[in-house]
Amino acid sequence: MKAGIVVFPGTNRERDMAQAFRVVSGKTPQMLWHQQDNVDGFDLIVLPGGFSFGDYLRSGAMAAHSPIMKAVRRFAEKGGYVLGVCNGFQILTEAQMLPGALLRNAGMRFLSQDCHLKVEGRDSIFTSGWTHGDVFRAPMAHGDGNYTAAPEVLDRLEGEGRVAFRYCTAEGHMKDSDEHVNMNGSARSIAGVLSENRRVCGLMPHPENLTEEILSGTDGLPLFTGIMEALG
Amino acid sequence: MKVRVFVSLKEGVLDPQGKAVEHALHSLGFEGASDVRISRVVDLHVKAENAEAARKKGEEMARALLANEVIEDFYVEVIV
């Protein structure tokens, strides 16, 4: 598998992401600068976390219109795999490659803590490392993670099994209106979604930061083993 | 020509910032304040033949970048 990680001015989790891929594949993904205008030859493009362009205007808004995102869009339209984490998820929604938008956290506070996620997505390489319904721990670190979309869009995402991950308790219970469980106030506790062809995935929390025992756990590893098994 | 783009959250979209400001207003004694919403104003200059062309340019820019139509509405004013 040849993976590329896009770096915008203000991106800061690209090395964490590269390390997670190194752990499962032994190979280091290539870093791609945002001014590059093609991503040919890659199997997977990753948009990592950070604060691209200082989060000015709206989180991810400026990055969504950078030269490399035109190339990433073409790549995705041809069936390429794209993963966006945190700011990467925000960029994918701003680029309208994923539905919905990420608003300011409902409690207004930047949230830097662990959360629990339930695996709900079906038929996707981004969830195949887990069993449907599994619960895992993941760190989160964001100010704008409050997922929103029109009710009919949410219905459609749910109906098509395109809600990849939801916030839940350690025991796997969802509580939409409980700020200790659905901490950022996301609609229907949605933490991650899939595109129509299931090859583009965005999520707010950071599985890449729990991929080695030295990081206090390997709860996030199945994201990467699932991708590896699918793409070789 | 000077163009002013107003960007506001669509009705029904939660505005946590507005909520926080509303609470602050209440604690300052403005108990009557409600439905506080925070919007954004972008002022810019464009080269255009006339006011109508300037407004169109502003709308194009709003659609392309200044507003996210998934969650926001906008309107454009030309300031002569």
Tab-separated table of C-alpha atoms in Angstrom:
chain	number	residue	atom	x	y	z
A	1	MET	CA	0.000	0.000	0.000
A	2	LYS	CA	1.267	3.448	-0.898
A	3	ALA	CA	-0.157	6.059	1.473
A	4	GLY	CA	0.290	9.820	1.278
A	5	ILE	CA	-0.305	12.274	4.105
A	6	VAL	CA	-1.275	15.816	3.170
A	7	VAL	CA	0.407	18.637	5.062
A	8	PHE	CA	-1.144	22.110	5.126
A	9	PRO	CA	0.313	25.117	6.950
A	10	GLY	CA	-0.898	24.480	10.500
A	11	THR	CA	-1.247	20.692	10.213
A	12	ASN	CA	0.280	19.120	13.325
A	13	ARG	CA	-0.668	15.436	13.543
A	14	GLU	CA	1.011	14.233	10.351
A	15	ARG	CA	3.813	12.453	12.214
A	16	ASP	CA	1.434	10.700	14.584
A	17	MET	CA	-0.444	9.472	11.526
A	18	ALA	CA	2.756	8.360	9.769
A	19	GLN	CA	3.849	6.468	12.888
A	20	ALA	CA	0.521	4.590	13.047
A	21	PHE	CA	1.010	3.410	9.451
A	22	ARG	CA	4.634	2.472	10.215
A	23	VAL	CA	3.432	0.303	13.094
A	24	VAL	CA	1.155	-1.798	10.874
A	25	SER	CA	3.044	-1.761	7.585
A	26	GLY	CA	6.683	-1.072	8.406
A	27	LYS	CA	6.545	1.562	5.679
A	28	THR	CA	6.570	5.325	6.116
A	29	PRO	CA	3.877	7.197	4.168
A	30	GLN	CA	4.948	10.047	1.957
A	31	MET	CA	4.253	13.605	3.087
A	32	LEU	CA	2.467	15.713	0.464
A	33	TRP	CA	2.623	19.517	0.571
A	34	HIS	CA	-0.675	21.314	0.006
A	35	GLN	CA	0.522	23.119	-3.123
A	36	GLN	CA	1.083	19.885	-4.970
A	37	ASP	CA	-1.538	19.393	-7.679
A	38	ASN	CA	-1.536	15.657	-8.190
A	39	VAL	CA	-1.720	12.538	-6.040
A	40	ASP	CA	-1.362	9.932	-8.769
A	41	GLY	CA	0.075	6.575	-7.833
A	42	PHE	CA	-1.241	6.470	-4.265
A	43	ASP	CA	-3.654	3.917	-2.812
A	44	LEU	CA	-4.708	6.061	0.128
A	45	ILE	CA	-4.600	9.770	0.886
A	46	VAL	CA	-4.803	10.858	4.516
A	47	LEU	CA	-5.767	14.320	5.752
A	48	PRO	CA	-4.422	14.465	9.316
A	49	GLY	CA	-5.348	16.651	12.261
A	50	GLY	CA	-4.194	20.132	13.099
A	51	PHE	CA	-5.273	23.694	12.499
A	52	SER	CA	-4.817	24.223	8.776
A	53	PHE	CA	-4.556	27.904	7.900
A	54	GLY	CA	-5.109	28.737	11.567
A	55	ASP	CA	-8.755	27.606	11.388
A	56	TYR	CA	-9.448	31.058	9.964
A	57	LEU	CA	-12.939	31.741	8.561
A	58	ARG	CA	-14.146	28.177	9.388
A	59	SER	CA	-12.114	25.110	10.329
A	60	GLY	CA	-10.922	23.489	7.113
A	61	ALA	CA	-12.463	26.117	4.806
A	62	MET	CA	-9.228	27.421	3.334
A	63	ALA	CA	-7.573	24.012	3.066
A	64	ALA	CA	-10.610	22.669	1.200
A	65	HIS	CA	-9.774	25.012	-1.679
A	66	SER	CA	-6.019	24.362	-1.851
A	67	PRO	CA	-4.465	22.919	-5.053
A	68	ILE	CA	-3.972	19.458	-3.566
A	69	MET	CA	-7.654	19.142	-2.639
A	70	LYS	CA	-8.623	19.423	-6.313
A	71	ALA	CA	-6.319	16.460	-6.915
A	72	VAL	CA	-7.702	14.578	-3.901
A	73	ARG	CA	-11.236	15.118	-5.202
A	74	ARG	CA	-10.293	13.707	-8.625
A	75	PHE	CA	-8.568	10.809	-6.848
A	76	ALA	CA	-11.705	10.063	-4.827
A	77	GLU	CA	-13.964	10.347	-7.876
A	78	LYS	CA	-11.876	7.630	-9.526
A	79	GLY	CA	-12.452	5.391	-6.501
A	80	GLY	CA	-9.381	6.317	-4.444
A	81	TYR	CA	-9.448	5.861	-0.653
A	82	VAL	CA	-9.354	8.979	1.524
A	83	LEU	CA	-9.218	9.192	5.324
A	84	GLY	CA	-9.687	12.484	7.164
A	85	VAL	CA	-9.146	12.725	10.908
A	86	CYS	CA	-10.169	15.738	13.007
A	87	ASN	CA	-9.174	18.766	10.893
A	88	GLY	CA	-9.066	16.326	7.977
A	89	PHE	CA	-12.755	15.510	8.575
A	90	GLN	CA	-13.548	19.220	8.689
A	91	ILE	CA	-11.691	19.719	5.390
A	92	LEU	CA	-13.613	16.848	3.747
A	93	THR	CA	-16.972	18.354	4.756
A	94	GLU	CA	-15.883	21.842	3.635
A	95	ALA	CA	-14.837	20.331	0.289
A	96	GLN	CA	-18.266	18.635	0.191
A	97	MET	CA	-16.631	15.252	-0.241
A	98	LEU	CA	-18.562	14.192	2.868
A	99	PRO	CA	-22.030	15.429	3.881
A	100	GLY	CA	-22.746	17.741	6.814
A	101	ALA	CA	-20.596	20.219	8.697
A	102	LEU	CA	-18.725	20.496	11.985
A	103	LEU	CA	-19.854	23.318	14.240
A	104	ARG	CA	-18.360	24.706	17.432
A	105	ASN	CA	-18.594	22.171	20.281
A	106	ALA	CA	-21.966	22.546	22.007
A	107	GLY	CA	-20.301	23.424	25.339
A	108	MET	CA	-18.058	26.010	23.600
A	109	ARG	CA	-14.945	24.417	25.147
A	110	PHE	CA	-12.027	22.850	23.328
A	111	LEU	CA	-12.166	19.155	24.288
A	112	SER	CA	-8.903	17.327	24.880
A	113	GLN	CA	-9.705	13.995	26.501
A	114	ASP	CA	-10.511	10.369	25.749
A	115	CYS	CA	-13.885	9.296	24.412
A	116	HIS	CA	-15.427	5.971	23.465
A	117	LEU	CA	-16.623	5.116	20.000
A	118	LYS	CA	-18.969	2.454	18.721
A	119	VAL	CA	-18.164	0.937	15.346
A	120	GLU	CA	-21.254	1.142	13.146
A	121	GLY	CA	-20.080	1.511	9.554
A	122	ARG	CA	-20.588	-1.423	7.243
A	123	ASP	CA	-18.653	-2.641	4.214
A	124	SER	CA	-15.774	-0.230	4.610
A	125	ILE	CA	-12.032	-0.731	4.963
A	126	PHE	CA	-12.087	1.933	7.681
A	127	THR	CA	-14.232	-0.210	9.987
A	128	SER	CA	-13.321	-3.726	8.820
A	129	GLY	CA	-10.575	-4.085	11.457
A	130	TRP	CA	-13.304	-4.183	14.107
A	131	THR	CA	-16.448	-6.246	14.466
A	132	HIS	CA	-19.689	-4.322	13.958
A	133	GLY	CA	-20.777	-2.952	17.354
A	134	ASP	CA	-17.303	-2.998	18.923
A	135	VAL	CA	-16.516	-0.193	21.362
A	136	PHE	CA	-13.055	1.346	21.577
A	137	ARG	CA	-11.334	4.232	23.308
A	138	ALA	CA	-9.919	7.155	21.310
A	139	PRO	CA	-8.381	10.492	22.241
A	140	MET	CA	-10.137	13.610	21.000
A	141	ALA	CA	-8.738	17.130	20.664
A	142	HIS	CA	-10.957	19.634	18.924
A	143	GLY	CA	-12.971	22.824	19.257
A	144	ASP	CA	-15.241	22.287	16.259
A	145	GLY	CA	-16.469	18.704	16.361
A	146	ASN	CA	-20.202	19.172	16.656
A	147	TYR	CA	-21.447	17.233	13.626
A	148	THR	CA	-24.585	18.533	11.989
A	149	ALA	CA	-26.546	17.812	8.825
A	150	ALA	CA	-30.148	18.154	7.652
A	151	PRO	CA	-32.430	15.490	9.230
A	152	GLU	CA	-33.003	13.811	5.848
A	153	VAL	CA	-29.221	13.585	5.336
A	154	LEU	CA	-28.826	12.012	8.793
A	155	ASP	CA	-31.629	9.539	8.009
A	156	ARG	CA	-29.951	8.607	4.769
A	157	LEU	CA	-26.532	8.140	6.418
A	158	GLU	CA	-28.104	5.859	9.011
A	159	GLY	CA	-30.217	3.987	6.476
A	160	GLU	CA	-27.229	3.255	4.267
A	161	GLY	CA	-24.935	2.212	7.123
A	162	ARG	CA	-22.732	5.211	6.501
A	163	VAL	CA	-22.410	6.347	10.098
A	164	ALA	CA	-18.925	4.925	10.685
A	165	PHE	CA	-18.540	5.709	14.402
A	166	ARG	CA	-20.692	7.090	17.214
A	167	TYR	CA	-19.778	8.515	20.615
A	168	CYS	CA	-20.871	6.214	23.421
A	169	THR	CA	-20.118	5.179	26.997
A	170	ALA	CA	-17.397	2.626	27.745
A	171	GLU	CA	-20.227	0.076	27.809
A	172	GLY	CA	-21.446	1.120	24.367
A	173	HIS	CA	-24.546	3.136	25.302
A	174	MET	CA	-25.402	6.206	23.250
A	175	LYS	CA	-26.763	9.306	25.005
A	176	ASP	CA	-27.182	12.149	22.513
A	177	SER	CA	-28.042	14.797	25.085
A	178	ASP	CA	-25.467	13.791	27.721
A	179	GLU	CA	-22.392	16.050	27.547
A	180	HIS	CA	-20.292	13.370	29.264
A	181	VAL	CA	-20.971	10.881	26.481
A	182	ASN	CA	-21.700	12.928	23.350
A	183	MET	CA	-19.240	15.573	24.496
A	184	ASN	CA	-19.330	17.949	21.543
A	185	GLY	CA	-23.106	17.753	20.992
A	186	SER	CA	-22.983	16.000	17.609
A	187	ALA	CA	-26.275	15.170	15.907
A	188	ARG	CA	-27.241	11.579	16.774
A	189	SER	CA	-23.836	11.161	18.469
A	190	ILE	CA	-22.133	10.886	15.089
A	191	ALA	CA	-18.328	10.887	15.314
A	192	GLY	CA	-17.478	9.663	11.814
A	193	VAL	CA	-19.167	9.156	8.441
A	194	LEU	CA	-18.554	7.427	5.114
A	195	SER	CA	-19.053	8.652	1.556
A	196	GLU	CA	-21.598	7.078	-0.748
A	197	ASN	CA	-19.021	4.665	-2.213
A	198	ARG	CA	-17.625	4.053	1.320
A	199	ARG	CA	-14.117	4.933	0.223
A	200	VAL	CA	-13.955	8.334	1.897
A	201	CYS	CA	-14.129	8.376	5.681
A	202	GLY	CA	-13.941	11.264	8.139
A	203	LEU	CA	-13.929	11.140	11.930
A	204	MET	CA	-13.154	13.619	14.700
A	205	PRO	CA	-11.270	11.504	17.312
A	206	HIS	CA	-7.698	10.283	16.856
A	207	PRO	CA	-7.291	6.472	16.617
A	208	GLU	CA	-3.714	7.074	15.392
A	209	ASN	CA	-2.771	8.217	18.876
A	210	LEU	CA	-3.542	4.823	20.431
A	211	THR	CA	-1.611	2.394	18.276
A	212	GLU	CA	1.257	1.279	20.546
A	213	GLU	CA	1.473	0.154	24.164
A	214	ILE	CA	3.905	2.980	24.894
A	215	LEU	CA	1.049	5.389	24.037
A	216	SER	CA	-1.067	3.674	26.727
A	217	GLY	CA	-2.979	1.351	24.444
A	218	THR	CA	-3.651	-0.036	21.001
A	219	ASP	CA	-7.390	0.648	20.836
A	220	GLY	CA	-7.007	2.583	17.575
A	221	LEU	CA	-4.917	-0.037	15.810
A	222	PRO	CA	-7.819	-1.850	14.034
A	223	LEU	CA	-8.390	1.246	11.863
A	224	PHE	CA	-4.919	0.745	10.425
A	225	THR	CA	-4.860	-3.051	10.319
A	226	GLY	CA	-8.199	-2.997	8.467
A	227	ILE	CA	-6.824	-0.565	5.895
A	228	MET	CA	-3.621	-2.608	5.569
A	229	GLU	CA	-5.469	-5.881	5.054
A	230	ALA	CA	-7.598	-4.322	2.321
A	231	LEU	CA	-4.908	-2.394	0.481
A	232	GLY	CA	-1.943	-4.679	1.114
B	1	MET	CA	-16.462	49.037	-5.334
B	2	LYS	CA	-17.022	48.120	-1.732
B	3	VAL	CA	-18.965	44.956	-1.066
B	4	ARG	CA	-20.223	43.677	2.269
B	5	VAL	CA	-21.024	39.986	2.715
B	6	PHE	CA	-23.189	39.022	5.710
B	7	VAL	CA	-22.877	35.400	6.763
B	8	SER	CA	-25.163	33.933	9.422
B	9	LEU	CA	-26.002	30.452	10.671
B	10	LYS	CA	-29.168	29.037	9.129
B	11	GLU	CA	-32.249	29.050	11.280
B	12	GLY	CA	-32.375	25.913	13.376
B	13	VAL	CA	-28.587	25.453	13.421
B	14	LEU	CA	-27.402	25.582	17.007
B	15	ASP	CA	-25.192	28.598	17.796
B	16	PRO	CA	-23.225	27.769	20.968
B	17	GLN	CA	-21.446	31.122	20.774
B	18	GLY	CA	-24.756	32.971	20.700
B	19	LYS	CA	-25.957	30.871	23.638
B	20	ALA	CA	-22.878	31.743	25.698
B	21	VAL	CA	-23.268	35.450	24.914
B	22	GLU	CA	-26.948	35.257	25.846
B	23	HIS	CA	-26.038	33.779	29.249
B	24	ALA	CA	-23.482	36.546	29.767
B	25	LEU	CA	-26.065	39.202	28.892
B	26	HIS	CA	-28.479	37.669	31.413
B	27	SER	CA	-25.861	37.739	34.122
B	28	LEU	CA	-25.254	41.426	33.331
B	29	GLY	CA	-28.905	42.077	34.059
B	30	PHE	CA	-30.287	42.067	30.500
B	31	GLU	CA	-32.861	39.384	31.339
B	32	GLY	CA	-34.953	40.251	28.281
B	33	ALA	CA	-32.256	39.237	25.791
B	34	SER	CA	-33.100	36.087	23.855
B	35	ASP	CA	-32.336	34.305	20.583
B	36	VAL	CA	-28.815	35.722	20.440
B	37	ARG	CA	-27.076	34.694	17.210
B	38	ILE	CA	-23.543	35.607	16.161
B	39	SER	CA	-22.951	36.372	12.488
B	40	ARG	CA	-19.975	37.364	10.399
B	41	VAL	CA	-19.470	40.397	8.178
B	42	VAL	CA	-16.831	40.366	5.446
B	43	ASP	CA	-15.962	43.703	3.818
B	44	LEU	CA	-13.986	43.742	0.604
B	45	HIS	CA	-13.306	45.709	-2.538
B	46	VAL	CA	-13.926	44.347	-6.035
B	47	LYS	CA	-13.286	45.706	-9.499
B	48	ALA	CA	-16.652	45.859	-11.230
B	49	GLU	CA	-18.424	47.879	-13.908
B	50	ASN	CA	-21.468	48.598	-11.800
B	51	ALA	CA	-23.189	47.784	-8.523
B	52	GLU	CA	-25.032	44.781	-9.955
B	53	ALA	CA	-21.802	43.200	-11.221
B	54	ALA	CA	-20.156	43.885	-7.854
B	55	ARG	CA	-23.019	42.199	-6.016
B	56	LYS	CA	-22.779	39.161	-8.311
B	57	LYS	CA	-19.031	38.916	-7.627
B	58	GLY	CA	-19.735	39.069	-3.888
B	59	GLU	CA	-22.289	36.277	-4.181
B	60	GLU	CA	-19.847	34.146	-6.155
B	61	MET	CA	-17.229	34.600	-3.458
B	62	ALA	CA	-19.729	33.778	-0.736
B	63	ARG	CA	-20.687	30.542	-2.460
B	64	ALA	CA	-17.081	29.576	-3.156
B	65	LEU	CA	-15.567	30.295	0.231
B	66	LEU	CA	-17.011	32.945	2.536
B	67	ALA	CA	-20.106	30.954	3.529
B	68	ASN	CA	-20.702	27.231	3.984
B	69	GLU	CA	-24.188	26.788	2.606
B	70	VAL	CA	-24.654	23.538	4.507
B	71	ILE	CA	-24.987	25.557	7.715
B	72	GLU	CA	-24.966	29.227	6.728
B	73	ASP	CA	-27.032	31.766	4.804
B	74	PHE	CA	-25.565	34.913	3.299
B	75	TYR	CA	-26.541	38.123	1.619
B	76	VAL	CA	-24.495	40.710	-0.183
B	77	GLU	CA	-24.693	44.481	-0.112
B	78	VAL	CA	-22.893	46.919	-2.356
B	79	ILE	CA	-21.805	49.987	-0.439
B	80	VAL	CA	-21.515	52.980	-2.746
